[in-house]
mmCIF file of C-alpha atoms in Angstrom:
data_model
loop_
_atom_site.group_PDB
_atom_site.id
_atom_site.type_symbol
_atom_site.label_atom_id
_atom_site.label_comp_id
_atom_site.label_asym_id
_atom_site.label_seq_id
_atom_site.Cartn_x
_atom_site.Cartn_y
_atom_site.Cartn_z
ATOM 1 C CA UNK Q 1 -5.405 -26.054 -29.484
ATOM 2 C CA UNK Q 2 -5.424 -28.906 -26.998
ATOM 3 C CA UNK Q 3 -7.845 -29.215 -24.143
ATOM 4 C CA UNK Q 4 -8.072 -31.309 -21.023
ATOM 5 C CA UNK Q 5 -9.871 -34.553 -21.967
ATOM 6 C CA UNK Q 6 -12.226 -34.355 -19.029
ATOM 7 C CA UNK Q 7 -13.690 -31.052 -20.190
ATOM 8 C CA UNK Q 8 -16.750 -30.875 -22.446
ATOM 9 C CA UNK Q 9 -16.380 -28.627 -25.483
ATOM 10 C CA UNK Q 10 -19.227 -26.284 -26.389
ATOM 11 C CA UNK Q 11 -20.718 -26.271 -29.925
ATOM 12 C CA UNK Q 12 -18.338 -23.500 -31.023
ATOM 13 C CA UNK Q 13 -15.327 -25.547 -29.968
ATOM 14 C CA UNK Q 14 -14.389 -23.616 -26.866
ATOM 15 C CA UNK Q 15 -13.896 -25.422 -23.593
ATOM 16 C CA UNK Q 16 -15.079 -24.169 -20.234
ATOM 17 C CA UNK Q 17 -12.080 -22.868 -18.378
ATOM 18 C CA UNK Q 18 -11.214 -24.444 -15.050
ATOM 19 C CA UNK Q 19 -10.336 -21.403 -12.994
ATOM 20 C CA UNK Q 20 -7.103 -22.073 -11.094
ATOM 21 C CA UNK Q 21 -7.442 -18.754 -9.274
ATOM 22 C CA UNK Q 22 -8.403 -19.118 -5.652
ATOM 23 C CA UNK Q 23 -12.180 -19.614 -5.854
ATOM 24 C CA UNK Q 24 -12.967 -17.898 -2.567
ATOM 25 C CA UNK Q 25 -12.012 -14.554 -1.141
ATOM 26 C CA UNK Q 26 -10.111 -14.965 2.126
ATOM 27 C CA UNK Q 27 -11.901 -13.283 5.020
ATOM 28 C CA UNK Q 28 -11.884 -13.748 8.800
ATOM 29 C CA UNK Q 29 -13.989 -10.756 9.889
ATOM 30 C CA UNK Q 30 -17.361 -9.909 8.410
ATOM 31 C CA UNK Q 31 -18.108 -6.216 7.807
ATOM 32 C CA UNK Q 32 -20.119 -6.144 11.063
ATOM 33 C CA UNK Q 33 -17.073 -7.231 13.058
ATOM 34 C CA UNK Q 34 -18.167 -10.811 13.725
ATOM 35 C CA UNK Q 35 -15.726 -13.596 12.957
ATOM 36 C CA UNK Q 36 -16.250 -16.083 10.150
ATOM 37 C CA UNK Q 37 -14.638 -18.696 12.390
ATOM 38 C CA UNK Q 38 -11.470 -19.124 14.435
ATOM 39 C CA UNK Q 39 -8.846 -16.505 13.618
ATOM 40 C CA UNK Q 40 -5.518 -17.828 12.321
ATOM 41 C CA UNK Q 41 -2.525 -18.167 14.605
ATOM 42 C CA UNK Q 42 -0.547 -16.154 15.606
ATOM 43 C CA UNK Q 43 -2.839 -13.314 14.519
ATOM 44 C CA UNK Q 44 -5.531 -14.501 16.935
ATOM 45 C CA UNK Q 45 -3.412 -13.195 19.793
ATOM 46 C CA UNK Q 46 -5.234 -10.128 21.238
ATOM 47 C CA UNK Q 47 -1.994 -8.115 21.386
ATOM 48 C CA UNK Q 48 -1.391 -8.760 17.675
ATOM 49 C CA UNK Q 49 -4.930 -7.680 16.848
ATOM 50 C CA UNK Q 50 -4.639 -4.525 18.948
ATOM 51 C CA UNK Q 51 -1.359 -3.817 17.161
ATOM 52 C CA UNK Q 52 -3.079 -4.014 13.782
ATOM 53 C CA UNK Q 53 -5.782 -1.664 15.015
ATOM 54 C CA UNK Q 54 -3.233 0.822 16.377
ATOM 55 C CA UNK Q 55 -1.407 0.803 13.053
ATOM 56 C CA UNK Q 56 -4.584 1.635 11.163
ATOM 57 C CA UNK Q 57 -5.566 4.387 13.608
ATOM 58 C CA UNK Q 58 -2.116 5.936 13.212
ATOM 59 C CA UNK Q 59 -2.402 5.836 9.423
ATOM 60 C CA UNK Q 60 -5.806 7.516 9.495
ATOM 61 C CA UNK Q 61 -4.609 10.207 11.905
ATOM 62 C CA UNK Q 62 -1.672 10.917 9.602
ATOM 63 C CA UNK Q 63 -4.098 11.153 6.696
ATOM 64 C CA UNK Q 64 -6.308 13.653 8.485
ATOM 65 C CA UNK Q 65 -3.374 15.878 9.405
ATOM 66 C CA UNK Q 66 -1.820 15.687 5.939
ATOM 67 C CA UNK Q 67 -5.063 16.746 4.271
ATOM 68 C CA UNK Q 68 -5.464 19.580 6.767
ATOM 69 C CA UNK Q 69 -1.951 20.806 5.987
ATOM 70 C CA UNK Q 70 -2.539 20.552 2.239
ATOM 71 C CA UNK Q 71 -5.822 22.448 2.416
ATOM 72 C CA UNK Q 72 -4.044 25.294 4.184
ATOM 73 C CA UNK Q 73 -1.193 25.456 1.681
ATOM 74 C CA UNK Q 74 1.451 23.858 3.878
ATOM 75 C CA UNK Q 75 1.790 20.504 2.065
ATOM 76 C CA UNK Q 76 1.864 19.461 -1.580
ATOM 77 C CA UNK Q 77 -0.715 17.331 -3.399
ATOM 78 C CA UNK Q 78 -1.454 14.352 -1.190
ATOM 79 C CA UNK Q 79 -2.978 10.876 -1.723
ATOM 80 C CA UNK Q 80 -5.160 9.703 1.159
ATOM 81 C CA UNK Q 81 -5.466 6.039 2.173
ATOM 82 C CA UNK Q 82 -8.880 6.524 3.789
ATOM 83 C CA UNK Q 83 -10.631 3.156 3.815
ATOM 84 C CA UNK Q 84 -7.569 1.235 2.620
ATOM 85 C CA UNK Q 85 -5.624 1.112 5.871
ATOM 86 C CA UNK Q 86 -6.034 -2.645 6.279
ATOM 87 C CA UNK Q 87 -4.170 -3.377 3.039
ATOM 88 C CA UNK Q 88 -1.152 -1.296 4.026
ATOM 89 C CA UNK Q 89 -0.980 -2.269 7.677
ATOM 90 C CA UNK Q 90 -1.894 -5.909 7.120
ATOM 91 C CA UNK Q 91 0.818 -6.267 4.481
ATOM 92 C CA UNK Q 92 3.509 -4.620 6.603
ATOM 93 C CA UNK Q 93 2.530 -6.708 9.624
ATOM 94 C CA UNK Q 94 3.326 -9.860 7.662
ATOM 95 C CA UNK Q 95 6.829 -8.675 6.742
ATOM 96 C CA UNK Q 96 10.131 -8.958 8.600
ATOM 97 C CA UNK Q 97 12.438 -6.005 9.111
ATOM 98 C CA UNK Q 98 14.974 -7.482 6.657
ATOM 99 C CA UNK Q 99 12.422 -7.677 3.852
ATOM 100 C CA UNK Q 100 12.249 -4.915 1.242
ATOM 101 C CA UNK Q 101 9.134 -2.794 0.731
ATOM 102 C CA UNK Q 102 8.353 -0.923 -2.485
ATOM 103 C CA UNK Q 103 5.348 1.350 -1.886
ATOM 104 C CA UNK Q 104 3.204 3.298 -4.268
ATOM 105 C CA UNK Q 105 1.824 6.656 -3.157
ATOM 106 C CA UNK Q 106 -0.943 5.495 -0.791
ATOM 107 C CA UNK Q 107 0.901 3.196 1.567
ATOM 108 C CA UNK Q 108 1.915 5.386 4.494
ATOM 109 C CA UNK Q 109 0.211 2.899 6.833
ATOM 110 C CA UNK Q 110 2.778 0.297 5.831
ATOM 111 C CA UNK Q 111 5.629 2.784 5.905
ATOM 112 C CA UNK Q 112 4.743 3.967 9.412
ATOM 113 C CA UNK Q 113 4.513 0.347 10.554
ATOM 114 C CA UNK Q 114 7.983 -0.357 9.160
ATOM 115 C CA UNK Q 115 9.574 2.564 10.955
ATOM 116 C CA UNK Q 116 9.331 5.522 8.588
ATOM 117 C CA UNK Q 117 8.492 8.494 10.817
ATOM 118 C CA UNK Q 118 5.546 10.848 10.338
ATOM 119 C CA UNK Q 119 8.071 13.713 10.112
ATOM 120 C CA UNK Q 120 9.775 12.047 7.146
ATOM 121 C CA UNK Q 121 6.457 11.479 5.394
ATOM 122 C CA UNK Q 122 5.399 15.081 5.932
ATOM 123 C CA UNK Q 123 8.726 16.234 4.503
ATOM 124 C CA UNK Q 124 8.293 14.042 1.424
ATOM 125 C CA UNK Q 125 4.768 15.241 0.715
ATOM 126 C CA UNK Q 126 5.952 18.784 1.357
ATOM 127 C CA UNK Q 127 8.396 18.443 -1.547
ATOM 128 C CA UNK Q 128 11.514 17.884 0.552
ATOM 129 C CA UNK Q 129 13.446 14.807 -0.570
ATOM 130 C CA UNK Q 130 15.070 14.532 2.848
ATOM 131 C CA UNK Q 131 11.807 12.794 3.679
ATOM 132 C CA UNK Q 132 12.945 9.842 1.556
ATOM 133 C CA UNK Q 133 16.156 9.352 3.556
ATOM 134 C CA UNK Q 134 14.597 7.070 6.148
ATOM 135 C CA UNK Q 135 16.303 6.679 9.485
ATOM 136 C CA UNK Q 136 14.447 3.404 9.945
ATOM 137 C CA UNK Q 137 14.036 0.929 7.065
ATOM 138 C CA UNK Q 138 17.207 1.649 5.097
ATOM 139 C CA UNK Q 139 16.506 -0.889 2.346
ATOM 140 C CA UNK Q 140 12.922 0.153 1.646
ATOM 141 C CA UNK Q 141 12.172 2.165 -1.456
ATOM 142 C CA UNK Q 142 10.831 5.716 -1.236
ATOM 143 C CA UNK Q 143 7.289 6.636 -2.271
ATOM 144 C CA UNK Q 144 6.739 5.915 -5.985
ATOM 145 C CA UNK Q 145 4.265 8.288 -7.624
ATOM 146 C CA UNK Q 146 4.596 7.075 -11.269
ATOM 147 C CA UNK Q 147 2.019 4.316 -11.577
ATOM 148 C CA UNK Q 148 3.426 0.755 -11.586
ATOM 149 C CA UNK Q 149 7.067 1.699 -12.147
ATOM 150 C CA UNK Q 150 7.975 0.364 -8.721
ATOM 151 C CA UNK Q 151 7.021 -3.223 -9.618
ATOM 152 C CA UNK Q 152 10.205 -3.769 -11.681
ATOM 153 C CA UNK Q 153 12.147 -2.162 -8.821
ATOM 154 C CA UNK Q 154 10.751 -4.794 -6.467
ATOM 155 C CA UNK Q 155 11.682 -7.525 -8.930
ATOM 156 C CA UNK Q 156 15.245 -6.208 -9.057
ATOM 157 C CA UNK Q 157 15.375 -6.216 -5.274
ATOM 158 C CA UNK Q 158 13.963 -9.737 -5.190
ATOM 159 C CA UNK Q 159 16.669 -10.908 -7.605
ATOM 160 C CA UNK Q 160 19.351 -9.349 -5.406
ATOM 161 C CA UNK Q 161 17.859 -11.008 -2.337
ATOM 162 C CA UNK Q 162 17.826 -14.371 -4.089
ATOM 163 C CA UNK Q 163 21.440 -13.993 -5.214
ATOM 164 C CA UNK Q 164 22.380 -13.134 -1.626
ATOM 165 C CA UNK Q 165 21.073 -16.538 -0.654
ATOM 166 C CA UNK Q 166 19.013 -15.384 2.295
ATOM 167 C CA UNK Q 167 15.306 -15.761 3.001
ATOM 168 C CA UNK Q 168 14.242 -12.133 2.635
ATOM 169 C CA UNK Q 169 11.525 -11.105 0.210
ATOM 170 C CA UNK Q 170 10.515 -7.975 -1.691
ATOM 171 C CA UNK Q 171 6.925 -6.743 -1.382
ATOM 172 C CA UNK Q 172 5.313 -4.148 -3.655
ATOM 173 C CA UNK Q 173 1.838 -2.611 -3.357
ATOM 174 C CA UNK Q 174 0.028 -0.924 -6.225
ATOM 175 C CA UNK Q 175 -3.500 0.118 -7.084
ATOM 176 C CA UNK Q 176 -5.933 -1.543 -9.462
ATOM 177 C CA UNK Q 177 -5.012 0.965 -12.169
ATOM 178 C CA UNK Q 178 -1.391 -0.131 -11.954
ATOM 179 C CA UNK Q 179 -2.332 -3.560 -13.318
ATOM 180 C CA UNK Q 180 -3.145 -1.909 -16.655
ATOM 181 C CA UNK Q 181 0.463 -0.823 -17.112
ATOM 182 C CA UNK Q 182 3.204 -2.677 -18.944
ATOM 183 C CA UNK Q 183 5.536 -2.384 -15.987
ATOM 184 C CA UNK Q 184 3.181 -4.592 -13.997
ATOM 185 C CA UNK Q 185 3.051 -7.379 -16.588
ATOM 186 C CA UNK Q 186 6.789 -7.265 -17.191
ATOM 187 C CA UNK Q 187 7.503 -7.489 -13.481
ATOM 188 C CA UNK Q 188 5.155 -10.429 -12.986
ATOM 189 C CA UNK Q 189 6.572 -12.256 -15.980
ATOM 190 C CA UNK Q 190 10.185 -11.957 -14.892
ATOM 191 C CA UNK Q 191 9.425 -12.782 -11.269
ATOM 192 C CA UNK Q 192 7.564 -15.897 -12.401
ATOM 193 C CA UNK Q 193 10.202 -17.003 -14.909
ATOM 194 C CA UNK Q 194 12.993 -16.659 -12.348
ATOM 195 C CA UNK Q 195 10.923 -17.770 -9.327
ATOM 196 C CA UNK Q 196 11.908 -14.703 -7.408
ATOM 197 C CA UNK Q 197 10.929 -14.006 -3.791
ATOM 198 C CA UNK Q 198 8.557 -11.195 -4.767
ATOM 199 C CA UNK Q 199 5.033 -10.462 -3.529
ATOM 200 C CA UNK Q 200 2.740 -8.185 -5.534
ATOM 201 C CA UNK Q 201 -0.191 -6.772 -3.568
ATOM 202 C CA UNK Q 202 -2.901 -4.984 -5.540
ATOM 203 C CA UNK Q 203 -4.999 -2.634 -3.476
ATOM 204 C CA UNK Q 204 -8.125 -2.831 -5.620
ATOM 205 C CA UNK Q 205 -10.040 0.255 -4.466
ATOM 206 C CA UNK Q 206 -12.342 0.033 -7.531
ATOM 207 C CA UNK Q 207 -11.280 3.333 -9.108
ATOM 208 C CA UNK Q 208 -8.176 4.391 -11.066
ATOM 209 C CA UNK Q 209 -8.710 8.095 -10.475
ATOM 210 C CA UNK Q 210 -12.072 8.477 -12.298
ATOM 211 C CA UNK Q 211 -11.973 5.203 -14.261
ATOM 212 C CA UNK Q 212 -13.959 2.354 -12.669
ATOM 213 C CA UNK Q 213 -12.451 -1.083 -12.333
ATOM 214 C CA UNK Q 214 -14.778 -2.635 -14.933
ATOM 215 C CA UNK Q 215 -13.643 -0.116 -17.574
ATOM 216 C CA UNK Q 216 -9.967 -0.929 -17.077
ATOM 217 C CA UNK Q 217 -9.872 -4.596 -17.968
ATOM 218 C CA UNK Q 218 -11.961 -7.504 -19.207
ATOM 219 C CA UNK Q 219 -10.260 -9.726 -16.650
ATOM 220 C CA UNK Q 220 -12.829 -11.251 -14.288
ATOM 221 C CA UNK Q 221 -10.487 -10.590 -11.380
ATOM 222 C CA UNK Q 222 -7.155 -8.841 -11.040
ATOM 223 C CA UNK Q 223 -5.765 -11.895 -9.275
ATOM 224 C CA UNK Q 224 -6.428 -13.783 -12.490
ATOM 225 C CA UNK Q 225 -3.697 -11.772 -14.178
ATOM 226 C CA UNK Q 226 -1.223 -14.005 -12.378
ATOM 227 C CA UNK Q 227 -2.124 -16.862 -14.718
ATOM 228 C CA UNK Q 228 -0.102 -15.526 -17.619
ATOM 229 C CA UNK Q 229 2.962 -15.302 -15.407
ATOM 230 C CA UNK Q 230 2.532 -18.841 -14.111
ATOM 231 C CA UNK Q 231 2.240 -17.763 -10.503
ATOM 232 C CA UNK Q 232 -0.537 -18.035 -7.902
ATOM 233 C CA UNK Q 233 -3.174 -15.278 -7.813
ATOM 234 C CA UNK Q 234 -5.196 -14.931 -4.605
ATOM 235 C CA UNK Q 235 -8.039 -12.670 -3.544
ATOM 236 C CA UNK Q 236 -8.504 -11.338 -0.033
ATOM 237 C CA UNK Q 237 -10.958 -8.999 1.692
ATOM 238 C CA UNK Q 238 -8.839 -5.860 1.761
ATOM 239 C CA UNK Q 239 -10.917 -4.301 4.557
ATOM 240 C CA UNK Q 240 -10.107 -7.187 6.888
ATOM 241 C CA UNK Q 241 -6.649 -6.537 8.330
ATOM 242 C CA UNK Q 242 -6.458 -10.052 9.760
ATOM 243 C CA UNK Q 243 -7.148 -11.619 6.378
ATOM 244 C CA UNK Q 244 -4.633 -9.385 4.607
ATOM 245 C CA UNK Q 245 -1.888 -10.168 7.139
ATOM 246 C CA UNK Q 246 -2.678 -13.877 6.896
ATOM 247 C CA UNK Q 247 -2.760 -13.924 3.084
ATOM 248 C CA UNK Q 248 0.428 -11.913 2.643
ATOM 249 C CA UNK Q 249 2.069 -13.987 5.369
ATOM 250 C CA UNK Q 250 1.304 -17.186 3.465
ATOM 251 C CA UNK Q 251 2.665 -15.690 0.249
ATOM 252 C CA UNK Q 252 5.844 -14.608 2.012
ATOM 253 C CA UNK Q 253 6.244 -18.082 3.520
ATOM 254 C CA UNK Q 254 6.008 -19.574 0.010
ATOM 255 C CA UNK Q 255 8.643 -17.171 -1.241
ATOM 256 C CA UNK Q 256 10.992 -17.888 1.662
ATOM 257 C CA UNK Q 257 10.753 -21.603 0.847
ATOM 258 C CA UNK Q 258 11.805 -20.968 -2.741
ATOM 259 C CA UNK Q 259 8.352 -21.409 -4.291
ATOM 260 C CA UNK Q 260 8.507 -18.022 -6.013
ATOM 261 C CA UNK Q 261 6.220 -15.006 -6.305
ATOM 262 C CA UNK Q 262 2.521 -14.498 -5.576
ATOM 263 C CA UNK Q 263 0.003 -11.922 -6.750
ATOM 264 C CA UNK Q 264 -2.606 -10.870 -4.168
ATOM 265 C CA UNK Q 265 -5.682 -8.830 -5.031
ATOM 266 C CA UNK Q 266 -6.981 -7.074 -1.920
ATOM 267 C CA UNK Q 267 -10.572 -5.958 -2.489
ATOM 268 C CA UNK Q 268 -11.185 -2.627 -0.810
ATOM 269 C CA UNK Q 269 -12.663 0.794 -1.572
ATOM 270 C CA UNK Q 270 -11.229 4.310 -1.737
ATOM 271 C CA UNK Q 271 -13.481 6.350 0.550
ATOM 272 C CA UNK Q 272 -11.741 9.649 -0.228
ATOM 273 C CA UNK Q 273 -10.673 11.506 -3.342
ATOM 274 C CA UNK Q 274 -7.881 10.075 -5.489
ATOM 275 C CA UNK Q 275 -5.667 12.915 -4.288
ATOM 276 C CA UNK Q 276 -6.248 16.400 -2.912
ATOM 277 C CA UNK Q 277 -6.215 17.546 -6.562
ATOM 278 C CA UNK Q 278 -9.279 15.393 -7.317
ATOM 279 C CA UNK Q 279 -13.021 15.784 -6.664
ATOM 280 C CA UNK Q 280 -14.522 12.294 -6.625
ATOM 281 C CA UNK Q 281 -18.059 13.711 -6.412
ATOM 282 C CA UNK Q 282 -17.803 14.375 -10.149
ATOM 283 C CA UNK Q 283 -17.741 10.671 -10.985
ATOM 284 C CA UNK Q 284 -19.077 8.777 -7.927
ATOM 285 C CA UNK Q 285 -22.468 8.980 -6.243
ATOM 286 C CA UNK Q 286 -22.875 9.661 -2.532
ATOM 287 C CA UNK Q 287 -24.927 6.475 -2.312
ATOM 288 C CA UNK Q 288 -22.049 4.381 -3.628
ATOM 289 C CA UNK Q 289 -19.563 5.844 -1.181
ATOM 290 C CA UNK Q 290 -21.857 5.719 1.861
ATOM 291 C CA UNK Q 291 -22.514 2.041 1.215
ATOM 292 C CA UNK Q 292 -18.818 1.256 1.422
ATOM 293 C CA UNK Q 293 -18.433 3.124 4.716
ATOM 294 C CA UNK Q 294 -20.283 0.167 6.254
ATOM 295 C CA UNK Q 295 -17.333 -2.064 5.309
ATOM 296 C CA UNK Q 296 -14.435 0.137 6.407
ATOM 297 C CA UNK Q 297 -11.595 -1.640 8.219
ATOM 298 C CA UNK Q 298 -11.138 0.297 11.470
ATOM 299 C CA UNK Q 299 -14.705 -0.061 12.727
ATOM 300 C CA UNK Q 300 -14.688 -3.719 11.714
ATOM 301 C CA UNK Q 301 -11.641 -4.666 13.797
ATOM 302 C CA UNK Q 302 -12.556 -2.359 16.702
ATOM 303 C CA UNK Q 303 -15.998 -3.984 16.930
ATOM 304 C CA UNK Q 304 -14.451 -7.440 16.999
ATOM 305 C CA UNK Q 305 -11.986 -6.440 19.721
ATOM 306 C CA UNK Q 306 -14.724 -4.838 21.827
ATOM 307 C CA UNK Q 307 -17.025 -7.839 21.459
ATOM 308 C CA UNK Q 308 -14.193 -10.104 22.622
ATOM 309 C CA UNK Q 309 -13.464 -7.906 25.645
ATOM 310 C CA UNK Q 310 -10.101 -6.635 24.365
ATOM 311 C CA UNK Q 311 -11.111 -3.009 23.761
ATOM 312 C CA UNK Q 312 -13.258 -0.359 25.402
ATOM 313 C CA UNK Q 313 -14.056 3.342 25.368
ATOM 314 C CA UNK Q 314 -11.216 4.303 27.713
ATOM 315 C CA UNK Q 315 -8.593 2.499 25.615
ATOM 316 C CA UNK Q 316 -10.008 4.044 22.461
ATOM 317 C CA UNK Q 317 -9.862 7.571 23.856
ATOM 318 C CA UNK Q 318 -6.319 7.050 25.176
ATOM 319 C CA UNK Q 319 -5.156 5.754 21.795
ATOM 320 C CA UNK Q 320 -6.705 8.680 19.932
ATOM 321 C CA UNK Q 321 -4.993 11.172 22.282
ATOM 322 C CA UNK Q 322 -1.632 9.407 21.942
ATOM 323 C CA UNK Q 323 -1.766 9.174 18.169
ATOM 324 C CA UNK Q 324 -2.923 12.738 17.615
ATOM 325 C CA UNK Q 325 -0.202 14.074 19.900
ATOM 326 C CA UNK Q 326 2.433 12.137 17.958
ATOM 327 C CA UNK Q 327 1.124 13.359 14.611
ATOM 328 C CA UNK Q 328 0.756 16.970 15.803
ATOM 329 C CA UNK Q 329 4.330 16.986 17.112
ATOM 330 C CA UNK Q 330 5.578 15.535 13.819
ATOM 331 C CA UNK Q 331 3.726 18.209 11.868
ATOM 332 C CA UNK Q 332 5.188 20.956 14.034
ATOM 333 C CA UNK Q 333 8.669 19.555 13.472
ATOM 334 C CA UNK Q 334 8.061 19.422 9.725
ATOM 335 C CA UNK Q 335 6.778 22.987 9.601
ATOM 336 C CA UNK Q 336 9.764 24.202 11.606
ATOM 337 C CA UNK Q 337 12.303 22.482 9.335
ATOM 338 C CA UNK Q 338 14.184 25.052 7.213
ATOM 339 C CA UNK Q 339 13.719 24.363 3.493
ATOM 340 C CA UNK Q 340 16.567 23.032 1.411
ATOM 341 C CA UNK Q 341 18.451 25.344 -0.920
ATOM 342 C CA UNK Q 342 17.118 25.285 -4.526
ATOM 343 C CA UNK Q 343 20.248 23.598 -5.829
ATOM 344 C CA UNK Q 344 19.540 20.607 -3.596
ATOM 345 C CA UNK Q 345 17.298 19.258 -6.371
ATOM 346 C CA UNK Q 346 20.460 18.283 -8.259
ATOM 347 C CA UNK Q 347 21.853 16.140 -5.468
ATOM 348 C CA UNK Q 348 21.871 12.344 -5.792
ATOM 349 C CA UNK Q 349 21.217 12.444 -9.558
ATOM 350 C CA UNK Q 350 24.630 11.643 -11.027
ATOM 351 C CA UNK Q 351 28.055 10.636 -9.745
ATOM 352 C CA UNK Q 352 29.343 13.390 -12.032
ATOM 353 C CA UNK Q 353 26.919 16.102 -13.074
ATOM 354 C CA UNK Q 354 26.635 16.666 -16.867
ATOM 355 C CA UNK Q 355 27.820 20.084 -17.999
ATOM 356 C CA UNK Q 356 24.328 21.530 -18.638
ATOM 357 C CA UNK Q 357 23.263 20.639 -15.095
ATOM 358 C CA UNK Q 358 26.486 22.070 -13.684
ATOM 359 C CA UNK Q 359 25.566 25.342 -15.366
ATOM 360 C CA UNK Q 360 22.114 25.229 -13.810
ATOM 361 C CA UNK Q 361 23.560 24.623 -10.355
ATOM 362 C CA UNK Q 362 25.902 27.592 -10.746
ATOM 363 C CA UNK Q 363 23.014 29.760 -11.964
ATOM 364 C CA UNK Q 364 21.380 29.124 -8.611
ATOM 365 C CA UNK Q 365 24.517 30.195 -6.809
ATOM 366 C CA UNK Q 366 25.575 26.684 -5.874
ATOM 367 C CA UNK Q 367 28.826 24.766 -6.197
ATOM 368 C CA UNK Q 368 28.388 22.141 -8.922
ATOM 369 C CA UNK Q 369 31.067 19.888 -7.490
ATOM 370 C CA UNK Q 370 31.076 16.216 -8.339
ATOM 371 C CA UNK Q 371 29.939 13.003 -6.791
ATOM 372 C CA UNK Q 372 26.858 11.800 -5.047
ATOM 373 C CA UNK Q 373 25.224 14.317 -2.819
ATOM 374 C CA UNK Q 374 26.657 17.359 -4.570
ATOM 375 C CA UNK Q 375 26.094 20.237 -4.376
#
């Protein structure tokens, strides 16, 4: 084993490691809403900041409605993003329309920002795959529930974008638990080896369902996992939407210039249950959760805007009314949408259905047919 000559070996022969991971966590807004210093351009523009806040309020309103629908038996199992809105919205705000987004199952804030409608998201979580046929971002991937399997998808998209010769990038978001999966390591390795325009954002909410972050890995940080792939690994305050947008924006700029992929660990906290099928009170204390409410992203940015004279009670009340009306109308549209026929589950699977599946389609009274979209 060779070591850098400037480093002093310890008695057992090991050498202190010079940590190439970003030594400081990027942050522009303290939890109390005060600024750490000048905000970065162009995010310092009040309209941009208000836009970030609106995006997070919309995501939280969608969350509240989705949980209400699930609790009354009108939506399937649902994964809330409560407390993590800044990661989703900040990431999407840094992207261009032509970029490709590969979400996991907690990124509706980013999807709404990129043009996926609340109606489509309600349909998806209601078990209707028509909710994945976005009218807006045609190149974005649908929600990916299997943990980490969307990272290789993003790498494939990044390779296609590179071969096209343009400047677009692929961005994937996953949770801290996803970094324990082989798909994650394989994706990072290939993206690094081929210097692909791919950005991997880890929304580190401290819990992989009921498994705490410290029980998942011996890695000091999740950003550090970038080292093995030979790519930069950065940490950012994931409850600071300005910092997330800035950090992801810098990573995207690197990728557009041909410098390859970046891994970003956004430190946040999941304030709600893992999904509506979970009860987080069985493995987390109320004291732990209440402490993290003091850091949540919406109050932080709203306080900053109000202190700077860009927000007030009237604007807040108007925004809440507007957002709730939009979400309520979307929910009504979703509930009024006739369900698909049972045989629709076979559509879009094969260009030509295998014989056993053809039999199943016919058993449901459908026309097996052939080709994409059948029956």
